[in-house]
Structure formats: structure tokens, C-alpha cells
Short mmCIF file of C-alpha atoms (C1' of nucleotides) in Angstrom, two decimals:
data_model
loop_
_atom_site.label_atom_id
_atom_site.label_comp_id
_atom_site.label_asym_id
_atom_site.label_seq_id
_atom_site.Cartn_x
_atom_site.Cartn_y
_atom_site.Cartn_z
CA MET A 1 -5.28 -20.42 6.76
CA ASN A 2 -3.95 -18.98 9.98
CA ASP A 3 -3.39 -20.60 13.32
CA THR A 4 -4.60 -17.73 15.51
CA LEU A 5 -2.32 -14.91 16.47
CA ASP A 6 -1.33 -14.84 20.10
CA ALA A 7 -0.44 -11.67 21.98
CA LEU A 8 3.24 -11.96 21.00
CA ASP A 9 2.46 -12.28 17.29
CA GLN A 10 0.14 -9.31 17.50
CA LEU A 11 2.70 -7.17 19.26
CA ILE A 12 5.37 -8.13 16.73
CA LEU A 13 3.08 -7.31 13.81
CA LYS A 14 2.10 -4.01 15.35
CA GLU A 15 5.73 -2.99 15.78
CA LEU A 16 6.83 -4.16 12.34
CA THR A 17 3.97 -2.41 10.56
CA ARG A 18 5.27 0.78 12.19
CA ASP A 19 8.97 0.19 11.66
CA ALA A 20 10.01 -2.73 9.52
CA ARG A 21 13.69 -2.15 10.25
CA LEU A 22 13.51 -2.77 14.01
CA GLY A 23 16.28 -5.12 15.10
CA TRP A 24 15.54 -8.45 16.72
CA SER A 25 16.97 -7.42 20.05
CA GLU A 26 14.97 -4.20 20.15
CA LEU A 27 11.85 -6.09 19.13
CA ALA A 28 12.61 -8.71 21.77
CA ALA A 29 13.02 -6.05 24.43
CA ARG A 30 9.68 -4.46 23.55
CA ALA A 31 7.97 -7.83 23.63
CA GLY A 32 9.67 -9.04 26.78
CA VAL A 33 11.04 -12.21 25.18
CA SER A 34 14.41 -13.27 23.81
CA ALA A 35 15.78 -12.32 20.42
CA PRO A 36 15.73 -15.87 19.00
CA THR A 37 12.07 -16.10 19.92
CA VAL A 38 10.97 -13.04 18.00
CA ARG A 39 13.16 -14.06 15.10
CA ASP A 40 11.40 -17.44 15.05
CA ARG A 41 7.97 -15.88 15.22
CA VAL A 42 8.67 -13.49 12.41
CA ARG A 43 10.05 -16.29 10.24
CA ARG A 44 6.89 -18.27 10.85
CA LEU A 45 4.70 -15.28 10.06
CA GLU A 46 6.58 -14.88 6.81
CA ASP A 47 6.36 -18.58 6.00
CA THR A 48 2.60 -18.66 6.50
CA GLY A 49 2.31 -15.68 4.18
CA LEU A 50 0.81 -13.44 6.81
CA ILE A 51 3.74 -11.09 6.46
CA GLN A 52 3.99 -10.56 2.72
CA GLY A 53 7.15 -8.52 2.85
CA PHE A 54 8.96 -5.50 4.21
CA VAL A 55 8.99 -2.38 2.06
CA ALA A 56 10.21 1.19 2.10
CA GLU A 57 7.41 3.67 1.53
CA LEU A 58 8.32 6.56 -0.72
CA SER A 59 6.67 9.97 -0.78
CA PRO A 60 5.11 10.67 -4.19
CA ARG A 61 5.17 14.39 -3.38
CA ALA A 62 8.90 14.34 -2.54
CA LEU A 63 9.46 12.60 -5.86
CA GLY A 64 7.79 15.45 -7.69
CA TYR A 65 4.31 14.03 -8.10
CA GLY A 66 2.12 16.91 -7.05
CA LEU A 67 -1.20 15.20 -7.80
CA GLU A 68 -2.87 11.85 -7.44
CA ALA A 69 -5.91 10.81 -9.43
CA ILE A 70 -8.42 8.00 -9.08
CA VAL A 71 -9.28 6.82 -12.58
CA ARG A 72 -12.16 4.47 -13.36
CA PHE A 73 -11.96 2.59 -16.66
CA LYS A 74 -15.02 1.26 -18.47
CA PRO A 75 -13.66 -1.06 -21.17
CA PHE A 76 -15.01 -1.07 -24.71
CA PRO A 77 -16.37 -4.47 -25.85
CA GLY A 78 -13.59 -7.00 -26.31
CA LYS A 79 -10.94 -4.65 -24.91
CA VAL A 80 -10.76 -5.81 -21.32
CA HIS A 81 -7.59 -7.80 -21.71
CA ILE A 82 -5.57 -5.28 -23.68
CA LEU A 83 -6.77 -2.58 -21.32
CA ALA A 84 -5.49 -4.55 -18.33
CA ASP A 85 -2.13 -5.00 -20.05
CA ARG A 86 -1.83 -1.28 -20.72
CA ILE A 87 -2.71 -0.45 -17.16
CA ILE A 88 -0.06 -2.81 -15.84
CA ALA A 89 2.50 -1.34 -18.24
CA THR A 90 1.76 2.22 -17.11
CA ASP A 91 4.14 2.85 -14.27
CA ARG A 92 2.36 6.03 -13.17
CA ILE A 93 -0.47 3.72 -12.13
CA VAL A 94 0.70 2.61 -8.72
CA GLN A 95 -2.39 0.61 -7.77
CA CYS A 96 -5.25 -0.92 -9.73
CA ASP A 97 -8.10 -3.27 -8.95
CA LYS A 98 -10.45 -5.09 -11.27
CA VAL A 99 -13.90 -4.76 -9.78
CA THR A 100 -17.51 -5.75 -10.32
CA GLY A 101 -19.71 -3.32 -12.22
CA GLU A 102 -19.41 -1.30 -15.39
CA ASP A 103 -16.28 0.52 -14.34
CA ALA A 104 -14.20 -2.63 -14.49
CA PHE A 105 -10.93 -1.09 -13.29
CA VAL A 106 -10.22 1.42 -10.55
CA ALA A 107 -6.71 2.83 -10.61
CA ARG A 108 -4.54 5.26 -8.66
CA MET A 109 -2.35 7.39 -10.93
CA LEU A 110 0.45 9.81 -10.09
CA LEU A 111 0.75 13.13 -11.92
CA ARG A 112 3.45 15.75 -11.83
CA ASP A 113 0.71 18.31 -12.46
CA ILE A 114 -2.75 18.54 -13.95
CA ALA A 115 -1.32 19.27 -17.38
CA GLU A 116 -0.13 15.67 -17.56
CA LEU A 117 -3.56 14.14 -17.21
CA ASP A 118 -4.67 14.24 -20.85
CA GLY A 119 -1.44 12.81 -22.14
CA LEU A 120 -1.43 9.99 -19.63
CA LEU A 121 -5.00 8.95 -20.43
CA GLU A 122 -4.57 9.27 -24.18
CA PRO A 123 -3.13 5.74 -24.67
CA PHE A 124 -6.33 4.34 -23.14
CA THR A 125 -8.85 6.16 -25.32
CA ALA A 126 -8.99 3.29 -27.81
CA HIS A 127 -9.83 0.74 -25.16
CA ALA A 128 -12.00 2.33 -22.55
CA SER A 129 -13.88 5.37 -21.43
CA THR A 130 -12.53 6.90 -18.26
CA GLN A 131 -13.77 8.87 -15.30
CA THR A 132 -11.20 10.78 -13.32
CA ALA A 133 -11.34 12.21 -9.82
CA ILE A 134 -8.49 14.24 -8.34
CA VAL A 135 -7.39 13.37 -4.82
CA LYS A 136 -7.81 16.38 -2.54
CA SER A 137 -6.62 14.65 0.63
CA SER A 138 -6.22 11.19 2.09
CA PRO A 139 -8.22 10.87 5.31
CA VAL A 140 -6.99 7.28 5.58
CA PRO A 141 -3.53 6.77 4.13
CA MET A 142 -2.85 3.08 3.56
CA ARG A 143 -2.94 1.38 6.95
CA PRO A 144 -2.60 -2.24 8.09
CA PRO A 145 -5.63 -4.55 8.31
CA PRO A 146 -7.11 -5.09 11.76
CA LEU A 147 -5.61 -8.21 13.31
CA ILE A 148 -8.21 -10.88 13.77
CA GLU A 149 -7.76 -14.62 14.01
CA MET B 1 11.85 19.69 -3.03
CA ASN B 2 14.32 17.05 -3.99
CA ASP B 3 17.96 17.37 -4.95
CA THR B 4 17.98 14.87 -7.80
CA LEU B 5 18.53 11.22 -7.17
CA ASP B 6 21.81 9.87 -8.43
CA ALA B 7 22.35 6.26 -9.49
CA LEU B 8 23.28 5.20 -5.95
CA ASP B 9 20.13 6.71 -4.43
CA GLN B 10 18.04 5.04 -7.08
CA LEU B 11 19.61 1.65 -6.51
CA ILE B 12 19.17 1.97 -2.76
CA LEU B 13 15.52 2.93 -3.15
CA LYS B 14 14.91 0.07 -5.56
CA GLU B 15 16.39 -2.45 -3.14
CA LEU B 16 14.63 -1.07 -0.06
CA THR B 17 11.24 -0.98 -1.76
CA ARG B 18 11.73 -4.71 -2.36
CA ASP B 19 13.17 -5.61 1.00
CA ALA B 20 13.17 -2.99 3.70
CA ARG B 21 15.09 -5.22 6.10
CA LEU B 22 18.24 -5.49 4.01
CA GLY B 23 21.32 -4.87 6.15
CA TRP B 24 23.72 -2.02 5.44
CA SER B 25 26.53 -4.33 4.48
CA GLU B 26 24.36 -6.31 2.05
CA LEU B 27 23.02 -3.08 0.56
CA ALA B 28 26.56 -1.74 0.33
CA ALA B 29 27.72 -4.89 -1.46
CA ARG B 30 24.89 -4.67 -3.98
CA ALA B 31 25.63 -1.02 -4.62
CA GLY B 32 29.39 -1.45 -4.74
CA VAL B 33 30.06 1.13 -2.02
CA SER B 34 30.88 0.98 1.67
CA ALA B 35 28.39 0.39 4.45
CA PRO B 36 28.75 3.86 6.01
CA THR B 37 28.00 5.37 2.63
CA VAL B 38 24.69 3.60 2.13
CA ARG B 39 23.77 4.28 5.72
CA ASP B 40 24.42 7.98 5.13
CA ARG B 41 22.40 8.03 1.95
CA VAL B 42 19.45 6.30 3.52
CA ARG B 43 19.51 8.67 6.46
CA ARG B 44 19.45 11.61 4.09
CA LEU B 45 16.61 10.08 2.08
CA GLU B 46 14.68 9.72 5.31
CA ASP B 47 15.52 13.25 6.44
CA THR B 48 14.31 14.78 3.19
CA GLY B 49 11.07 12.82 3.56
CA LEU B 50 11.57 10.89 0.38
CA ILE B 51 11.56 7.68 2.37
CA GLN B 52 8.45 7.99 4.53
CA GLY B 53 9.06 4.84 6.50
CA PHE B 54 9.65 1.11 6.48
CA VAL B 55 6.64 -1.12 6.96
CA ALA B 56 5.68 -4.77 7.08
CA GLU B 57 2.97 -5.62 4.56
CA LEU B 58 0.35 -8.02 5.88
CA SER B 59 -1.85 -10.30 3.80
CA PRO B 60 -5.54 -9.47 4.27
CA ARG B 61 -6.41 -12.94 2.97
CA ALA B 62 -4.11 -14.64 5.50
CA LEU B 63 -5.81 -12.58 8.21
CA GLY B 64 -9.20 -13.97 7.23
CA TYR B 65 -10.42 -11.16 5.00
CA GLY B 66 -11.74 -13.02 1.99
CA LEU B 67 -13.04 -9.94 0.18
CA GLU B 68 -12.07 -6.39 -0.58
CA ALA B 69 -14.53 -3.73 -1.65
CA ILE B 70 -14.15 -0.29 -3.17
CA VAL B 71 -16.82 1.93 -1.64
CA ARG B 72 -17.69 5.38 -2.97
CA PHE B 73 -19.45 7.72 -0.55
CA LYS B 74 -21.66 10.58 -1.66
CA PRO B 75 -22.26 12.67 1.45
CA PHE B 76 -25.67 14.08 2.35
CA PRO B 77 -25.74 17.87 2.69
CA GLY B 78 -23.83 19.04 5.75
CA LYS B 79 -22.56 15.57 6.55
CA VAL B 80 -19.13 15.67 4.98
CA HIS B 81 -17.27 16.16 8.21
CA ILE B 82 -19.02 13.55 10.30
CA LEU B 83 -18.77 11.16 7.40
CA ALA B 84 -15.01 11.64 7.23
CA ASP B 85 -14.74 11.04 10.97
CA ARG B 86 -16.73 7.81 10.71
CA ILE B 87 -14.60 6.61 7.84
CA ILE B 88 -11.40 7.25 9.78
CA ALA B 89 -12.84 5.45 12.81
CA THR B 90 -13.75 2.37 10.76
CA ASP B 91 -10.71 0.16 10.93
CA ARG B 92 -11.95 -2.12 8.19
CA ILE B 93 -11.36 0.83 5.87
CA VAL B 94 -7.65 0.53 5.18
CA GLN B 95 -7.40 3.36 2.66
CA CYS B 96 -9.56 6.36 1.81
CA ASP B 97 -9.17 9.42 -0.35
CA LYS B 98 -11.27 12.56 -0.52
CA VAL B 99 -11.71 13.36 -4.17
CA THR B 100 -13.27 15.87 -6.53
CA GLY B 101 -16.78 15.11 -7.79
CA GLU B 102 -20.02 13.96 -6.27
CA ASP B 103 -18.59 10.79 -4.79
CA ALA B 104 -16.51 12.72 -2.31
CA PHE B 105 -14.78 9.73 -0.72
CA VAL B 106 -13.34 6.59 -2.26
CA ALA B 107 -12.46 3.89 0.25
CA ARG B 108 -11.00 0.39 0.34
CA MET B 109 -12.75 -1.87 2.82
CA LEU B 110 -11.88 -5.37 4.04
CA LEU B 111 -14.61 -7.97 4.51
CA ARG B 112 -14.49 -11.42 6.02
CA ASP B 113 -17.24 -12.36 3.59
CA ILE B 114 -20.01 -10.77 1.57
CA ALA B 115 -22.45 -11.20 4.45
CA GLU B 116 -20.57 -8.53 6.34
CA LEU B 117 -21.13 -5.82 3.77
CA ASP B 118 -24.54 -4.59 4.87
CA GLY B 119 -23.58 -4.38 8.50
CA LEU B 120 -20.39 -2.49 7.77
CA LEU B 121 -22.15 0.09 5.61
CA GLU B 122 -25.08 0.50 7.96
CA PRO B 123 -23.36 3.10 10.20
CA PHE B 124 -22.94 5.32 7.15
CA THR B 125 -26.53 5.28 5.91
CA ALA B 126 -27.39 8.44 7.84
CA HIS B 127 -24.55 10.44 6.31
CA ALA B 128 -24.09 9.33 2.73
CA SER B 129 -25.27 7.20 -0.10
CA THR B 130 -22.80 4.54 -1.12
CA GLN B 131 -21.80 2.64 -4.21
CA THR B 132 -19.89 -0.57 -3.70
CA ALA B 133 -17.76 -2.58 -6.10
CA ILE B 134 -16.22 -5.90 -5.10
CA VAL B 135 -12.56 -6.41 -5.97
CA LYS B 136 -12.19 -9.42 -8.28
CA SER B 137 -8.44 -9.14 -8.69
CA SER B 138 -5.61 -6.64 -8.36
CA PRO B 139 -3.78 -6.26 -11.66
CA VAL B 140 -1.52 -3.69 -9.99
CA PRO B 141 -0.97 -4.36 -6.31
CA MET B 142 0.42 -1.27 -4.57
CA ARG B 143 3.81 -0.55 -6.12
CA PRO B 144 6.37 2.23 -5.65
CA PRO B 145 6.21 5.46 -7.66
CA PRO B 146 8.54 5.74 -10.62
CA LEU B 147 11.76 7.48 -9.57
CA ILE B 148 12.15 10.80 -11.27
CA GLU B 149 14.10 13.83 -10.18
"C1'" DG C 1 8.20 -23.40 21.91
"C1'" DT C 2 11.54 -20.73 24.50
"C1'" DT C 3 15.93 -19.62 26.62
"C1'" DG C 4 20.97 -18.41 27.48
"C1'" DA C 5 25.56 -18.26 26.03
"C1'" DA C 6 29.20 -18.03 22.67
"C1'" DA C 7 30.95 -17.31 18.11
"C1'" DG C 8 30.56 -14.76 14.31
"C1'" DA C 9 28.69 -11.01 11.57
"C1'" DC C 10 27.15 -6.52 11.26
"C1'" DT C 11 26.89 -1.61 12.38
"C1'" DT C 12 28.77 2.57 13.75
"C1'" DT C 13 32.13 6.01 14.88
"C1'" DA C 14 35.99 8.67 13.90
"C1'" DA C 15 39.98 9.70 11.44
"C1'" DT C 16 41.57 10.08 6.67
"C1'" DT C 17 41.54 10.93 1.56
"C1'" DA D 1 31.12 12.86 -0.06
"C1'" DA D 2 33.33 8.28 0.46
"C1'" DT D 3 36.54 5.10 2.66
"C1'" DT D 4 39.05 2.30 6.12
"C1'" DA D 5 39.68 0.32 10.51
"C1'" DA D 6 38.43 -0.57 15.12
"C1'" DA D 7 35.24 -0.86 18.82
"C1'" DG D 8 30.95 -1.97 20.10
"C1'" DT D 9 26.60 -4.17 19.30
"C1'" DC D 10 23.54 -7.27 17.34
"C1'" DT D 11 22.35 -11.69 15.29
"C1'" DT D 12 22.50 -16.47 14.98
"C1'" DT D 13 23.34 -21.10 16.30
"C1'" DC D 14 22.88 -24.78 19.38
"C1'" DA D 15 22.50 -27.22 23.57
"C1'" DA D 16 19.22 -27.41 27.27
"C1'" DC D 17 14.77 -26.93 29.53
#
DNA sequence: GTTGAAAGACTTTAATT
DNA sequence: AATTAAAGTCTTTCAAC
């Protein structure tokens, strides 16, 4: 699965999870090795799938989404599949997991304001009951997994 | 809050949310403008806070985390603050939101295997009751917000 | 697996439209 | 606000250790 991360790999991952646009030479300087070396390491980390990709993170608030909600969906009998399809097709849902238990899906939904909530959930009323919680703050904004071997 | 995104901004954001390491010249070619122009746009998008940062995404599975759990915490009276502190200090919790309702915190936790669950929740038993759901799949892995103005 | 050096490609600045 | 051109810098390849 993963051939143990040495100190260099760990340093590279730490830097790239902070700033994915760091150049090879800057990364090399911080790591105390040559540019071709870090480039090689990163390519290997990508090839093994440990680095899944490099992405820009956008601010929902700056985009006009004033609210986030956590919505739990409890599917009606026989509706699990169509519910999943609807969730995937709803682009205001920016994250969703299928989980054990009665509330089969847990989703994160973006709202311009609270007035939008009813309308956004309406398409799901035929397929599931929902429970909604409004996000008041995010004590742990998405952060990288601890690096273990 | 945000001075409307024109077609160029939108294209740039779309590309950078797919590959944050794209070079200016490649981005410029895809957008049909010059390199200094895209560089300028991206700088402005960063300055306005719309682009929060560029990060490498790591694979929890490739790091040896075979399971993910969604844990809901219902704090005991007077324990909200210490609970929040413990959550923040737990690096296996890679995301946590404080939400409305009885289950004041909703967290995403990484587990090497199911045997770890009890031990990881044990430190919280003095401060909250918990409800745990195991992630079976992720129909919507974290994706960018829809771009609106 | 890592390095150093050279060629080539990219980025950045500044002047211009 | 975007472009061009030039200077500087970074990246990449490859031979060597």
C-alpha cells in the first residue's frame, strides 16, 4: 500500500499541503536536496496515489454562500439509489458520505441564505426524510491526515 | 464581497480547482490570453480571498487509514469549550463543524481499523456522548462550490 | 536514489496599446 | 485591463556517482 514515508517525503508532503504551488527549486531548498530529487519524490508520491491531486481551495463565503448546512438523509424504502443520484446531481452539495445507520447519507450543502433551505431540500422530499443542522463555525476546517507509515 | 466573476475568472478557477500546479503559460493557453494576464487575475482572486489557497490532497487510504467515521458529539453541560479544544487537538479528526441542535459537533475521523474506534473516542467520554457512523462510500467527495457572482 | 550542469522552457517586469 | 518583448529564473534531462 505504501512503502513508508521517510523524512524527505514527510517534509515534501507537509510543504505541499500548505502550498501546492511551491516550485521545485524552492521545495528543494527547504528540504536541503536538489530540485530533481524533490521532483522525483513528488512524482512517485503521485504515482502511488498518496498524493491524489493539487487543488485550489475556494471560499464559499467569498462566492456568496453565507451559510453551510449539514443535512442527514434517511431514505424511504426502495429510494436509496435515486436519492444518491439526486444528491450527486445537486451541485450545492459539496460533500456527501454514505454511512451506516438509519441516516444513510450525510451531506454538506451551501446556501446563499436561510431562505434557500426549503427550496433546496424540496426535490428530496419524495425520496427521504431529512434532518438539517446549520454550521455555526468550523473548529477544524478540512486538514490533512496525520502522516503515518 | 465579490466583484462578479467574468468568463476568464471562471475558467481560471475551474482549471485551478482541477490542477493547482498548472503553470501560467499553460493556463494562459487554455484561456486564450497572455501569461501576465492570468497571473494578474489569479493574484487578484487570491487577494480578494476567493482563492483561499492551493493544497495537495492526500489519500487517507494510501496513508493506512482504512476507515472513516462521522462522529456526532453531544456535549455534557458546561463541557462545550473543553470538548472543542479536545476535538481540535485530535489530529485524527480532519474536519469538524459546530452546528445547531443537540449534537453540537459533527466530525470526520480517520481510523486505521475498526479496533481503533473505542480508544479514539475514550478521551471524549468525560465531556460528551457520541454517535458514530462508519463511512461506507463517498458519493460526493469534496468538490468546489458552484461559481456564482 | 541522488547530484550537477547545460539546454530549454517558463515567469516576470516594464513599456505600450 | 491586456499585450509584447526581454531579462531573469526555474525546470528538466542526462551523464555520473
